[in-house]
């Protein structure tokens, strides 16, 4: 039986994730996506926790957009 080569982690150039910076905001993230040639197709939010005296406390949220590469005929 022939050995199979392990393939390095596959990254899809058609999709990319962009995280919103706390300082800049959503519009800056969307502008960056457009500048790199991506359009948003999915928005994900995750809470950020901090360990407090009474257990975990929510201190904010992390927003991530998944972008799809814009095809030449869509522009």
Coordinates of C-alpha atoms in Angstrom, one line a residue:
X1 CA 0.0 0.0 0.0
X2 CA 1.4 3.4 -1.0
X3 CA 2.0 6.0 1.7
X4 CA 0.1 9.2 1.4
X5 CA 1.8 12.5 1.8
X6 CA 0.4 14.8 4.5
X7 CA -0.9 18.0 3.0
X8 CA -0.2 21.2 4.9
X9 CA -3.2 23.0 6.3
X10 CA -5.4 24.1 3.4
X11 CA -6.3 27.7 3.3
X12 CA -9.1 28.8 1.0
X13 CA -8.2 32.0 -0.8
X14 CA -11.8 32.5 -1.7
X15 CA -12.8 33.0 1.9
X16 CA -11.1 35.1 4.7
X17 CA -12.1 36.2 8.2
X18 CA -11.9 39.8 9.3
X19 CA -12.1 40.8 13.0
X20 CA -13.4 44.1 14.1
X21 CA -10.9 46.1 16.2
X22 CA -12.4 47.6 19.4
X23 CA -10.8 51.0 18.6
X24 CA -11.9 51.3 14.9
X25 CA -15.4 49.8 14.6
X26 CA -17.5 47.9 12.1
X27 CA -17.3 50.4 9.2
X28 CA -13.5 50.4 9.2
X29 CA -13.6 46.6 9.0
X30 CA -16.1 46.5 6.2
X31 CA -14.0 49.1 4.3
X32 CA -10.9 47.0 4.8
X33 CA -12.8 44.0 3.4
X34 CA -13.8 45.9 0.3
X35 CA -10.3 47.3 -0.2
X36 CA -8.9 43.7 -0.2
X37 CA -11.7 42.5 -2.6
X38 CA -14.0 40.7 -0.3
X39 CA -17.7 41.0 0.4
X40 CA -19.2 40.0 3.8
X41 CA -21.3 36.8 3.8
X42 CA -21.5 36.0 7.5
X43 CA -21.2 37.8 10.8
X44 CA -20.2 36.0 14.0
X45 CA -20.3 37.4 17.5
X46 CA -18.6 35.9 20.6
X47 CA -18.7 37.3 24.1
X48 CA -15.5 38.2 25.9
X49 CA -15.3 37.1 29.5
X50 CA -13.2 38.2 32.5
X51 CA -12.9 36.2 35.7
X52 CA -14.4 38.2 38.5
X53 CA -15.1 37.7 42.2
X54 CA -18.6 36.2 41.5
X55 CA -17.6 34.1 38.5
X56 CA -17.1 35.1 34.9
X57 CA -18.3 38.6 33.8
X58 CA -19.0 39.7 30.2
X59 CA -16.7 42.6 29.3
X60 CA -17.5 42.9 25.6
X61 CA -17.9 41.1 22.4
X62 CA -15.7 40.1 19.5
X63 CA -17.2 40.5 16.0
X64 CA -15.8 38.6 13.1
X65 CA -16.9 38.8 9.5
X66 CA -16.4 36.0 6.9
X67 CA -15.7 37.5 3.5
X68 CA -16.0 35.9 0.1
X69 CA -13.7 37.0 -2.7
X70 CA -15.5 39.1 -5.2
X71 CA -15.4 37.6 -8.7
X72 CA -14.4 39.8 -11.6
X73 CA -17.8 39.6 -13.2
X74 CA -19.5 40.8 -9.9
X75 CA -17.6 44.1 -9.6

